[in-house]
Short mmCIF file of N, CA, C and O in Angstrom, two decimals:
data_model
loop_
_atom_site.label_atom_id
_atom_site.label_comp_id
_atom_site.label_asym_id
_atom_site.label_seq_id
_atom_site.Cartn_x
_atom_site.Cartn_y
_atom_site.Cartn_z
N MET A 1 227.98 -4.47 86.83
CA MET A 1 227.73 -4.91 85.48
C MET A 1 226.82 -6.14 85.54
O MET A 1 226.98 -6.97 86.40
N PRO A 2 225.90 -6.27 84.61
CA PRO A 2 224.98 -7.40 84.65
C PRO A 2 225.70 -8.71 84.39
O PRO A 2 226.64 -8.76 83.64
N LYS A 3 225.23 -9.73 85.02
CA LYS A 3 225.78 -11.06 84.82
C LYS A 3 224.60 -11.96 84.49
O LYS A 3 223.77 -12.22 85.36
N PRO A 4 224.46 -12.40 83.24
CA PRO A 4 223.35 -13.29 82.92
C PRO A 4 223.34 -14.51 83.82
O PRO A 4 224.39 -15.04 84.17
N GLU A 5 222.16 -14.93 84.21
CA GLU A 5 222.04 -16.09 85.10
C GLU A 5 222.57 -17.36 84.44
O GLU A 5 223.17 -18.19 85.09
N HIS A 6 222.35 -17.53 83.17
CA HIS A 6 222.83 -18.69 82.42
C HIS A 6 223.59 -18.18 81.23
O HIS A 6 223.27 -17.14 80.69
N PRO A 7 224.54 -18.83 80.69
CA PRO A 7 225.21 -20.00 81.23
C PRO A 7 226.11 -19.62 82.40
O PRO A 7 226.64 -18.52 82.46
N ARG A 8 226.25 -20.56 83.33
CA ARG A 8 227.03 -20.28 84.54
C ARG A 8 228.53 -20.20 84.28
O ARG A 8 229.23 -19.46 84.93
N THR A 9 229.02 -21.01 83.36
CA THR A 9 230.44 -20.96 83.01
C THR A 9 230.54 -20.75 81.49
O THR A 9 230.72 -21.71 80.74
N PRO A 10 230.44 -19.51 81.04
CA PRO A 10 230.45 -19.25 79.61
C PRO A 10 231.83 -19.43 78.98
O PRO A 10 232.85 -19.25 79.64
N ASP A 11 231.83 -19.79 77.71
CA ASP A 11 233.06 -19.84 76.93
C ASP A 11 233.37 -18.47 76.35
O ASP A 11 234.53 -18.13 76.12
N VAL A 12 232.32 -17.70 76.10
CA VAL A 12 232.45 -16.38 75.49
C VAL A 12 231.60 -15.39 76.28
O VAL A 12 230.45 -15.68 76.60
N GLU A 13 232.17 -14.24 76.61
CA GLU A 13 231.43 -13.15 77.25
C GLU A 13 231.81 -11.85 76.57
O GLU A 13 232.99 -11.59 76.35
N ILE A 14 230.81 -11.05 76.23
CA ILE A 14 231.04 -9.74 75.63
C ILE A 14 230.27 -8.73 76.46
O ILE A 14 229.09 -8.94 76.75
N SER A 15 230.93 -7.64 76.82
CA SER A 15 230.25 -6.61 77.59
C SER A 15 230.53 -5.25 76.97
O SER A 15 231.55 -5.04 76.31
N ALA A 16 229.58 -4.34 77.19
CA ALA A 16 229.70 -2.97 76.69
C ALA A 16 229.03 -2.03 77.68
O ALA A 16 228.08 -2.42 78.37
N SER A 17 229.53 -0.81 77.75
CA SER A 17 228.95 0.21 78.61
C SER A 17 228.83 1.50 77.83
O SER A 17 229.66 1.80 76.97
N ALA A 18 227.78 2.27 78.14
CA ALA A 18 227.59 3.58 77.52
C ALA A 18 227.13 4.55 78.59
O ALA A 18 226.36 4.18 79.49
N THR A 19 227.63 5.77 78.52
CA THR A 19 227.21 6.81 79.45
C THR A 19 226.84 8.06 78.66
O THR A 19 227.30 8.26 77.53
N ALA A 20 225.99 8.89 79.26
CA ALA A 20 225.63 10.17 78.65
C ALA A 20 225.22 11.14 79.74
O ALA A 20 224.60 10.74 80.74
N ARG A 21 225.57 12.41 79.53
CA ARG A 21 225.11 13.44 80.48
C ARG A 21 223.63 13.71 80.28
O ARG A 21 222.90 13.89 81.25
N GLU A 22 223.21 13.72 79.02
CA GLU A 22 221.79 13.92 78.69
C GLU A 22 221.41 13.04 77.52
O GLU A 22 222.21 12.87 76.59
N LEU A 23 220.21 12.52 77.58
CA LEU A 23 219.70 11.69 76.49
C LEU A 23 218.20 11.95 76.36
O LEU A 23 217.48 11.93 77.36
N ARG A 24 217.74 12.21 75.14
CA ARG A 24 216.34 12.53 74.90
C ARG A 24 215.87 11.76 73.66
O ARG A 24 216.56 11.75 72.65
N PHE A 25 214.74 11.11 73.76
CA PHE A 25 214.16 10.35 72.65
C PHE A 25 212.95 11.12 72.12
O PHE A 25 212.10 11.56 72.89
N HIS A 26 212.87 11.27 70.80
CA HIS A 26 211.72 11.93 70.19
C HIS A 26 210.55 10.96 70.06
O HIS A 26 209.40 11.37 70.00
N GLU A 27 210.86 9.68 70.02
CA GLU A 27 209.84 8.63 70.02
C GLU A 27 210.43 7.40 70.68
O GLU A 27 211.65 7.29 70.83
N ARG A 28 209.57 6.47 71.07
CA ARG A 28 210.07 5.24 71.70
C ARG A 28 210.83 4.40 70.68
O ARG A 28 210.32 4.11 69.61
N PRO A 29 212.05 4.01 71.02
CA PRO A 29 212.82 3.17 70.09
C PRO A 29 212.31 1.73 70.09
O PRO A 29 211.78 1.24 71.08
N GLU A 30 212.48 1.08 68.95
CA GLU A 30 212.20 -0.35 68.85
C GLU A 30 213.54 -1.06 69.00
O GLU A 30 214.41 -0.90 68.16
N VAL A 31 213.68 -1.81 70.08
CA VAL A 31 214.96 -2.45 70.40
C VAL A 31 214.75 -3.95 70.46
O VAL A 31 213.76 -4.42 71.03
N SER A 32 215.68 -4.71 69.89
CA SER A 32 215.62 -6.16 70.01
C SER A 32 217.05 -6.70 70.14
O SER A 32 217.99 -6.08 69.67
N VAL A 33 217.15 -7.83 70.80
CA VAL A 33 218.44 -8.50 70.97
C VAL A 33 218.27 -9.92 70.49
O VAL A 33 217.29 -10.59 70.82
N HIS A 34 219.21 -10.38 69.68
CA HIS A 34 219.18 -11.76 69.20
C HIS A 34 220.58 -12.33 69.38
O HIS A 34 221.55 -11.79 68.85
N ALA A 35 220.68 -13.38 70.17
CA ALA A 35 221.98 -14.02 70.40
C ALA A 35 221.77 -15.52 70.36
O ALA A 35 220.77 -16.03 70.87
N GLU A 36 222.68 -16.24 69.71
CA GLU A 36 222.59 -17.70 69.60
C GLU A 36 223.95 -18.33 69.85
O GLU A 36 224.98 -17.72 69.59
N ALA A 37 223.92 -19.55 70.33
CA ALA A 37 225.12 -20.38 70.45
C ALA A 37 224.73 -21.71 69.82
O ALA A 37 224.19 -22.58 70.49
N GLU A 38 224.95 -21.84 68.53
CA GLU A 38 224.46 -23.01 67.81
C GLU A 38 225.61 -23.88 67.35
O GLU A 38 226.68 -23.36 67.06
N PRO A 39 225.41 -25.13 67.14
CA PRO A 39 224.24 -25.91 67.54
C PRO A 39 224.40 -26.39 68.98
O PRO A 39 225.49 -26.74 69.41
N GLY A 40 223.34 -26.38 69.71
CA GLY A 40 223.30 -26.98 71.04
C GLY A 40 223.94 -26.19 72.16
O GLY A 40 224.05 -26.69 73.26
N GLY A 41 224.38 -24.97 71.92
CA GLY A 41 224.97 -24.17 72.97
C GLY A 41 223.91 -23.49 73.80
O GLY A 41 222.71 -23.70 73.63
N GLU A 42 224.34 -22.65 74.73
CA GLU A 42 223.43 -21.93 75.61
C GLU A 42 223.87 -20.47 75.62
O GLU A 42 225.05 -20.17 75.72
N CYS A 43 222.90 -19.55 75.54
CA CYS A 43 223.22 -18.14 75.45
C CYS A 43 222.26 -17.34 76.32
O CYS A 43 221.10 -17.69 76.47
N ALA A 44 222.76 -16.26 76.93
CA ALA A 44 221.92 -15.38 77.75
C ALA A 44 222.49 -13.97 77.68
O ALA A 44 223.67 -13.78 77.39
N TRP A 45 221.65 -12.99 77.94
CA TRP A 45 222.10 -11.61 77.96
C TRP A 45 221.34 -10.85 79.03
O TRP A 45 220.28 -11.28 79.49
N GLY A 46 221.92 -9.72 79.44
CA GLY A 46 221.27 -8.89 80.44
C GLY A 46 221.86 -7.50 80.44
O GLY A 46 222.94 -7.26 79.92
N SER A 47 221.10 -6.54 81.01
CA SER A 47 221.59 -5.17 81.08
C SER A 47 221.20 -4.55 82.41
O SER A 47 220.22 -4.94 83.04
N ASP A 48 222.01 -3.60 82.83
CA ASP A 48 221.73 -2.76 83.99
C ASP A 48 221.66 -1.33 83.49
O ASP A 48 222.51 -0.91 82.69
N ARG A 49 220.67 -0.60 83.97
CA ARG A 49 220.51 0.81 83.56
C ARG A 49 220.51 1.69 84.80
O ARG A 49 219.90 1.34 85.80
N THR A 50 221.18 2.82 84.69
CA THR A 50 221.17 3.82 85.75
C THR A 50 220.53 5.08 85.19
O THR A 50 220.97 5.59 84.14
N ASN A 51 219.49 5.57 85.84
CA ASN A 51 218.76 6.78 85.44
C ASN A 51 218.11 6.68 84.07
O ASN A 51 217.92 7.69 83.40
N LEU A 52 217.81 5.47 83.64
CA LEU A 52 217.13 5.26 82.36
C LEU A 52 216.18 4.07 82.53
O LEU A 52 216.64 2.95 82.78
N PRO A 53 214.86 4.29 82.40
CA PRO A 53 213.92 3.19 82.58
C PRO A 53 213.97 2.21 81.40
O PRO A 53 214.47 2.54 80.32
N ASP A 54 213.41 1.01 81.61
CA ASP A 54 213.34 0.02 80.53
C ASP A 54 212.50 0.55 79.37
O ASP A 54 212.82 0.32 78.21
N GLN A 55 211.42 1.25 79.67
CA GLN A 55 210.56 1.85 78.65
C GLN A 55 210.72 3.37 78.74
O GLN A 55 210.19 3.99 79.64
N VAL A 56 211.49 3.95 77.81
CA VAL A 56 211.70 5.39 77.84
C VAL A 56 210.46 6.10 77.31
O VAL A 56 209.69 5.55 76.53
N GLU A 57 210.28 7.34 77.75
CA GLU A 57 209.16 8.16 77.32
C GLU A 57 209.63 9.17 76.28
O GLU A 57 210.72 9.74 76.42
N PRO A 58 208.83 9.41 75.24
CA PRO A 58 209.20 10.42 74.25
C PRO A 58 209.26 11.82 74.89
O PRO A 58 208.49 12.13 75.79
N ASN A 59 210.19 12.62 74.40
CA ASN A 59 210.34 14.02 74.79
C ASN A 59 210.64 14.23 76.28
O ASN A 59 210.30 15.26 76.83
N VAL A 60 211.26 13.24 76.91
CA VAL A 60 211.73 13.37 78.28
C VAL A 60 213.25 13.35 78.23
O VAL A 60 213.85 12.52 77.54
N THR A 61 213.88 14.27 78.95
CA THR A 61 215.34 14.31 78.99
C THR A 61 215.81 13.51 80.20
O THR A 61 215.41 13.80 81.34
N TYR A 62 216.62 12.51 79.94
CA TYR A 62 217.21 11.68 81.00
C TYR A 62 218.63 12.16 81.21
O TYR A 62 219.36 12.41 80.24
N ARG A 63 219.03 12.28 82.45
CA ARG A 63 220.35 12.84 82.77
C ARG A 63 221.22 11.82 83.52
O ARG A 63 220.73 11.02 84.29
N ASP A 64 222.54 11.95 83.27
CA ASP A 64 223.54 11.10 83.93
C ASP A 64 223.18 9.63 83.83
O ASP A 64 223.06 8.92 84.83
N ILE A 65 223.03 9.16 82.62
CA ILE A 65 222.62 7.76 82.41
C ILE A 65 223.84 6.88 82.18
O ILE A 65 224.91 7.33 81.76
N ARG A 66 223.63 5.61 82.47
CA ARG A 66 224.64 4.59 82.19
C ARG A 66 223.89 3.30 81.85
O ARG A 66 222.92 2.95 82.51
N ILE A 67 224.38 2.62 80.82
CA ILE A 67 223.84 1.32 80.44
C ILE A 67 225.01 0.35 80.38
O ILE A 67 226.01 0.61 79.70
N ASP A 68 224.90 -0.76 81.10
CA ASP A 68 225.89 -1.85 81.05
C ASP A 68 225.18 -3.05 80.45
O ASP A 68 224.10 -3.43 80.91
N PHE A 69 225.78 -3.65 79.44
CA PHE A 69 225.16 -4.77 78.73
C PHE A 69 226.17 -5.90 78.63
O PHE A 69 227.36 -5.66 78.40
N ARG A 70 225.70 -7.13 78.82
CA ARG A 70 226.57 -8.31 78.70
C ARG A 70 225.82 -9.44 78.02
O ARG A 70 224.66 -9.68 78.31
N VAL A 71 226.52 -10.14 77.14
CA VAL A 71 226.00 -11.36 76.53
C VAL A 71 227.02 -12.46 76.81
O VAL A 71 228.23 -12.23 76.78
N ALA A 72 226.52 -13.66 77.15
CA ALA A 72 227.40 -14.78 77.48
C ALA A 72 226.90 -16.04 76.78
O ALA A 72 225.69 -16.22 76.61
N ALA A 73 227.83 -16.89 76.37
CA ALA A 73 227.46 -18.12 75.67
C ALA A 73 228.37 -19.26 76.08
O ALA A 73 229.58 -19.08 76.26
N ALA A 74 227.77 -20.43 76.25
CA ALA A 74 228.51 -21.68 76.42
C ALA A 74 228.39 -22.41 75.10
O ALA A 74 227.28 -22.65 74.61
N LEU A 75 229.50 -22.72 74.49
CA LEU A 75 229.50 -23.33 73.16
C LEU A 75 229.51 -24.84 73.26
O LEU A 75 230.11 -25.41 74.16
N ALA A 76 228.84 -25.48 72.33
CA ALA A 76 228.82 -26.94 72.26
C ALA A 76 230.00 -27.40 71.40
O ALA A 76 230.40 -26.71 70.47
N THR A 77 230.56 -28.54 71.72
CA THR A 77 231.63 -29.11 70.92
C THR A 77 231.00 -29.92 69.79
O THR A 77 230.23 -30.85 70.06
N PRO A 78 231.30 -29.59 68.53
CA PRO A 78 230.69 -30.34 67.44
C PRO A 78 231.23 -31.77 67.38
O PRO A 78 232.39 -32.01 67.69
N ALA A 79 230.36 -32.69 67.00
CA ALA A 79 230.78 -34.09 66.83
C ALA A 79 231.65 -34.18 65.59
O ALA A 79 231.38 -33.55 64.58
N THR A 80 232.71 -34.98 65.65
CA THR A 80 233.60 -35.17 64.51
C THR A 80 233.29 -36.51 63.88
O THR A 80 233.36 -37.54 64.55
N PRO A 81 232.93 -36.51 62.59
CA PRO A 81 232.64 -37.80 61.95
C PRO A 81 233.92 -38.63 61.82
O PRO A 81 235.02 -38.08 61.70
N ALA A 82 233.76 -39.94 61.85
CA ALA A 82 234.92 -40.84 61.71
C ALA A 82 235.49 -40.71 60.30
O ALA A 82 234.75 -40.58 59.33
N ASP A 83 236.80 -40.74 60.19
CA ASP A 83 237.46 -40.64 58.89
C ASP A 83 237.74 -42.06 58.40
O ASP A 83 238.57 -42.77 58.98
N PRO A 84 237.06 -42.49 57.32
CA PRO A 84 237.26 -43.86 56.83
C PRO A 84 238.67 -44.10 56.30
O PRO A 84 239.10 -45.23 56.18
N ALA A 85 239.43 -43.04 56.01
CA ALA A 85 240.78 -43.22 55.48
C ALA A 85 241.78 -43.57 56.58
O ALA A 85 242.88 -44.01 56.31
N VAL A 86 241.40 -43.38 57.84
CA VAL A 86 242.30 -43.68 58.95
C VAL A 86 241.97 -45.06 59.49
O VAL A 86 240.84 -45.31 59.89
N PRO A 87 242.94 -45.99 59.50
CA PRO A 87 242.65 -47.33 60.02
C PRO A 87 242.38 -47.29 61.52
O PRO A 87 242.96 -46.49 62.24
N GLU A 88 241.45 -48.14 61.97
CA GLU A 88 241.15 -48.20 63.40
C GLU A 88 242.32 -48.82 64.14
O GLU A 88 243.01 -49.69 63.63
N GLN A 89 242.52 -48.36 65.38
CA GLN A 89 243.60 -48.90 66.20
C GLN A 89 243.06 -50.05 67.02
O GLN A 89 241.89 -50.09 67.38
N ASP A 90 243.95 -50.98 67.33
CA ASP A 90 243.61 -52.10 68.20
C ASP A 90 243.44 -51.55 69.61
O ASP A 90 244.27 -50.79 70.09
N THR A 91 242.38 -51.93 70.30
CA THR A 91 242.13 -51.39 71.62
C THR A 91 242.48 -52.35 72.74
O THR A 91 242.14 -52.13 73.88
N ASP A 92 243.21 -53.45 72.42
CA ASP A 92 243.60 -54.42 73.43
C ASP A 92 244.91 -53.98 74.07
O ASP A 92 245.97 -54.02 73.44
N PRO A 93 244.89 -53.53 75.34
CA PRO A 93 246.12 -53.03 75.96
C PRO A 93 247.15 -54.12 76.20
O PRO A 93 248.31 -53.81 76.47
N GLU A 94 246.77 -55.41 76.11
CA GLU A 94 247.71 -56.49 76.33
C GLU A 94 248.70 -56.62 75.16
O GLU A 94 249.77 -57.17 75.31
N GLN A 95 248.30 -56.10 74.01
CA GLN A 95 249.19 -56.18 72.85
C GLN A 95 250.15 -55.00 72.92
O GLN A 95 249.84 -53.96 73.47
N GLY A 96 251.29 -55.13 72.31
CA GLY A 96 252.31 -54.08 72.33
C GLY A 96 251.92 -52.89 71.48
O GLY A 96 250.82 -52.79 70.97
N THR A 97 252.91 -52.02 71.30
CA THR A 97 252.67 -50.83 70.50
C THR A 97 253.55 -50.81 69.27
O THR A 97 253.84 -49.76 68.73
N GLY A 98 253.97 -51.97 68.81
CA GLY A 98 254.82 -52.04 67.61
C GLY A 98 254.00 -51.76 66.36
O GLY A 98 252.82 -51.47 66.42
N PRO A 99 254.64 -51.86 65.19
CA PRO A 99 253.95 -51.59 63.93
C PRO A 99 252.71 -52.48 63.80
O PRO A 99 252.77 -53.67 64.05
N GLY A 100 251.59 -51.82 63.43
CA GLY A 100 250.35 -52.56 63.23
C GLY A 100 249.62 -52.90 64.50
O GLY A 100 248.61 -53.59 64.47
N GLN A 101 250.13 -52.47 65.64
CA GLN A 101 249.47 -52.77 66.90
C GLN A 101 248.93 -51.49 67.53
O GLN A 101 249.46 -50.41 67.30
N GLY A 102 247.88 -51.63 68.32
CA GLY A 102 247.21 -50.47 68.92
C GLY A 102 248.00 -49.84 70.05
O GLY A 102 248.99 -50.38 70.52
N THR A 103 247.51 -48.69 70.49
CA THR A 103 248.16 -47.99 71.58
C THR A 103 247.28 -47.91 72.80
O THR A 103 247.52 -47.16 73.70
N GLY A 104 246.21 -48.69 72.84
CA GLY A 104 245.30 -48.65 73.98
C GLY A 104 243.92 -48.20 73.53
O GLY A 104 243.67 -48.05 72.34
N PRO A 105 243.02 -48.00 74.47
CA PRO A 105 241.66 -47.64 74.12
C PRO A 105 241.62 -46.30 73.39
O PRO A 105 242.36 -45.38 73.69
N ALA A 106 240.73 -46.24 72.40
CA ALA A 106 240.56 -44.99 71.66
C ALA A 106 239.86 -43.97 72.54
O ALA A 106 239.01 -44.33 73.35
N GLU A 107 240.22 -42.69 72.40
CA GLU A 107 239.57 -41.65 73.17
C GLU A 107 238.21 -41.34 72.59
O GLU A 107 238.04 -41.34 71.38
N GLU A 108 237.24 -41.09 73.47
CA GLU A 108 235.92 -40.70 73.01
C GLU A 108 235.92 -39.21 72.76
O GLU A 108 236.63 -38.46 73.44
N PRO A 109 235.14 -38.74 71.75
CA PRO A 109 235.09 -37.30 71.52
C PRO A 109 234.45 -36.61 72.71
O PRO A 109 233.65 -37.21 73.43
N PRO A 110 234.83 -35.35 72.97
CA PRO A 110 234.24 -34.62 74.10
C PRO A 110 232.73 -34.47 73.91
O PRO A 110 232.25 -34.35 72.81
N SER A 111 232.01 -34.51 75.02
CA SER A 111 230.56 -34.35 74.94
C SER A 111 230.19 -32.88 74.87
O SER A 111 230.93 -32.03 75.36
N PRO A 112 229.05 -32.55 74.23
CA PRO A 112 228.65 -31.16 74.12
C PRO A 112 228.29 -30.57 75.47
O PRO A 112 228.00 -31.29 76.42
N CYS A 113 228.31 -29.24 75.56
CA CYS A 113 227.97 -28.53 76.81
C CYS A 113 226.58 -28.86 77.29
O CYS A 113 225.71 -29.11 76.59
#
């Protein structure tokens, strides 16, 4: 099965396979693939064909064909805007954790892929 070169560690992978004993095209098909991982993600796709060329010829019978297709995407983590309704915590670890006092340094949001 094809493995797209990028992304190397995808968050999402979808694969499909098709087989046929005989396949004949009356004209060349117009084929396109569009895949996105937005915003800021990375996406790739690839296929392996057995007994079927990349450019098929009209009125030719292809036999015992197989097509394996895979699309993979690494998703970006969206930035979360600060909520003004939530009071900021004190980031001084020397202070306790009682009412009105912080619990230590605030965590930074995860960075995008």
